[in-house]
């Protein structure tokens, strides 16, 4: 797994982790999608079966059963009507 964080998204992720009392950002399987799996990006804790990388001081985790999908992926965001929308590109 190779995942980095867009510099403009770092503070959003840190705030999310602090507010929820979590120590990592999880890339989570959210169902099938047209071009592969759909994912959600949430604040969470590291688990036993996770692959772990770190970027800009933030721990990024994903279950080993899906982590192989994420090669040269970047966590970024867009600003939506209700706040930032996290995405993986």
mmCIF file of C-alpha atoms in Angstrom:
data_model
loop_
_atom_site.group_PDB
_atom_site.id
_atom_site.type_symbol
_atom_site.label_atom_id
_atom_site.label_comp_id
_atom_site.label_asym_id
_atom_site.label_seq_id
_atom_site.Cartn_x
_atom_site.Cartn_y
_atom_site.Cartn_z
ATOM 1 C CA UNK A 1 0.000 0.000 0.000
ATOM 2 C CA UNK A 2 1.296 3.431 -0.940
ATOM 3 C CA UNK A 3 -0.941 6.281 0.163
ATOM 4 C CA UNK A 4 -0.053 9.926 0.725
ATOM 5 C CA UNK A 5 -2.044 12.924 1.900
ATOM 6 C CA UNK A 6 -2.524 16.097 -0.122
ATOM 7 C CA UNK A 7 -0.930 18.919 1.921
ATOM 8 C CA UNK A 8 -4.197 20.917 1.856
ATOM 9 C CA UNK A 9 -6.011 17.988 3.530
ATOM 10 C CA UNK A 10 -3.632 17.331 6.437
ATOM 11 C CA UNK A 11 -5.278 19.732 8.923
ATOM 12 C CA UNK A 12 -8.764 18.432 8.058
ATOM 13 C CA UNK A 13 -7.646 14.878 8.898
ATOM 14 C CA UNK A 14 -5.879 15.949 12.103
ATOM 15 C CA UNK A 15 -8.984 17.819 13.266
ATOM 16 C CA UNK A 16 -11.205 14.827 12.454
ATOM 17 C CA UNK A 17 -8.945 12.468 14.426
ATOM 18 C CA UNK A 18 -8.744 14.824 17.416
ATOM 19 C CA UNK A 19 -12.494 15.461 17.538
ATOM 20 C CA UNK A 20 -13.231 11.723 17.426
ATOM 21 C CA UNK A 21 -10.396 10.672 19.752
ATOM 22 C CA UNK A 22 -8.818 8.335 17.166
ATOM 23 C CA UNK A 23 -5.174 7.777 16.267
ATOM 24 C CA UNK A 24 -5.400 6.855 12.567
ATOM 25 C CA UNK A 25 -7.192 7.445 9.292
ATOM 26 C CA UNK A 26 -8.797 4.317 7.845
ATOM 27 C CA UNK A 27 -9.482 3.606 4.187
ATOM 28 C CA UNK A 28 -12.528 1.385 4.448
ATOM 29 C CA UNK A 29 -14.335 -0.717 1.857
ATOM 30 C CA UNK A 30 -17.735 0.887 1.289
ATOM 31 C CA UNK A 31 -19.131 -1.359 -1.455
ATOM 32 C CA UNK A 32 -18.732 -2.039 -5.163
ATOM 33 C CA UNK A 33 -18.280 0.807 -7.599
ATOM 34 C CA UNK A 34 -18.243 1.239 -11.368
ATOM 35 C CA UNK A 35 -14.451 1.392 -11.573
ATOM 36 C CA UNK A 36 -13.592 -0.947 -8.706
ATOM 37 C CA UNK A 37 -14.284 -0.756 -5.008
ATOM 38 C CA UNK A 38 -15.828 2.275 -3.333
ATOM 39 C CA UNK A 39 -14.080 3.487 -0.213
ATOM 40 C CA UNK A 40 -14.801 5.643 2.800
ATOM 41 C CA UNK A 41 -12.158 7.590 4.696
ATOM 42 C CA UNK A 42 -12.815 7.683 8.436
ATOM 43 C CA UNK A 43 -11.037 8.341 11.725
ATOM 44 C CA UNK A 44 -10.354 5.006 13.416
ATOM 45 C CA UNK A 45 -7.852 2.874 15.331
ATOM 46 C CA UNK A 46 -5.232 0.480 13.998
ATOM 47 C CA UNK A 47 -6.339 -3.170 14.057
ATOM 48 C CA UNK A 48 -4.490 -6.479 13.970
ATOM 49 C CA UNK A 49 -5.030 -7.248 10.259
ATOM 50 C CA UNK A 50 -4.155 -3.741 8.988
ATOM 51 C CA UNK A 51 -1.443 -2.571 6.683
ATOM 52 C CA UNK A 52 -0.084 0.734 7.963
ATOM 53 C CA UNK A 53 1.689 3.657 6.291
ATOM 54 C CA UNK A 54 2.406 7.113 7.630
ATOM 55 C CA UNK A 55 2.460 10.440 5.817
ATOM 56 C CA UNK A 56 3.014 13.887 7.307
ATOM 57 C CA UNK A 57 2.706 12.470 10.817
ATOM 58 C CA UNK A 58 -0.658 10.801 10.184
ATOM 59 C CA UNK A 59 -1.073 7.024 10.397
ATOM 60 C CA UNK A 60 -3.113 5.627 7.472
ATOM 61 C CA UNK A 61 -4.533 2.113 7.852
ATOM 62 C CA UNK A 62 -6.432 -0.333 5.643
ATOM 63 C CA UNK A 63 -7.341 -3.968 6.084
ATOM 64 C CA UNK A 64 -4.841 -6.202 4.291
ATOM 65 C CA UNK A 65 -7.701 -7.728 2.271
ATOM 66 C CA UNK A 66 -8.084 -4.438 0.336
ATOM 67 C CA UNK A 67 -4.794 -2.581 0.900
ATOM 68 C CA UNK A 68 -3.270 -3.931 -2.327
ATOM 69 C CA UNK A 69 -5.726 -1.735 -4.279
ATOM 70 C CA UNK A 70 -4.010 1.437 -3.046
ATOM 71 C CA UNK A 71 -0.861 2.063 -5.055
ATOM 72 C CA UNK A 72 0.179 5.700 -5.418
ATOM 73 C CA UNK A 73 -3.159 6.840 -3.969
ATOM 74 C CA UNK A 74 -3.663 10.325 -2.539
ATOM 75 C CA UNK A 75 -6.157 11.321 0.153
ATOM 76 C CA UNK A 76 -7.546 14.735 -0.746
ATOM 77 C CA UNK A 77 -10.752 16.715 -0.333
ATOM 78 C CA UNK A 78 -13.179 19.028 -2.045
ATOM 79 C CA UNK A 79 -15.288 21.622 -0.296
ATOM 80 C CA UNK A 80 -18.943 20.653 -0.245
ATOM 81 C CA UNK A 81 -22.012 22.478 0.920
ATOM 82 C CA UNK A 82 -21.749 20.817 4.362
ATOM 83 C CA UNK A 83 -17.955 20.961 4.666
ATOM 84 C CA UNK A 84 -15.012 19.021 3.262
ATOM 85 C CA UNK A 85 -15.609 15.803 1.335
ATOM 86 C CA UNK A 86 -12.715 13.360 1.630
ATOM 87 C CA UNK A 87 -11.745 11.328 -1.419
ATOM 88 C CA UNK A 88 -9.073 8.932 -2.588
ATOM 89 C CA UNK A 89 -7.592 9.552 -6.016
#
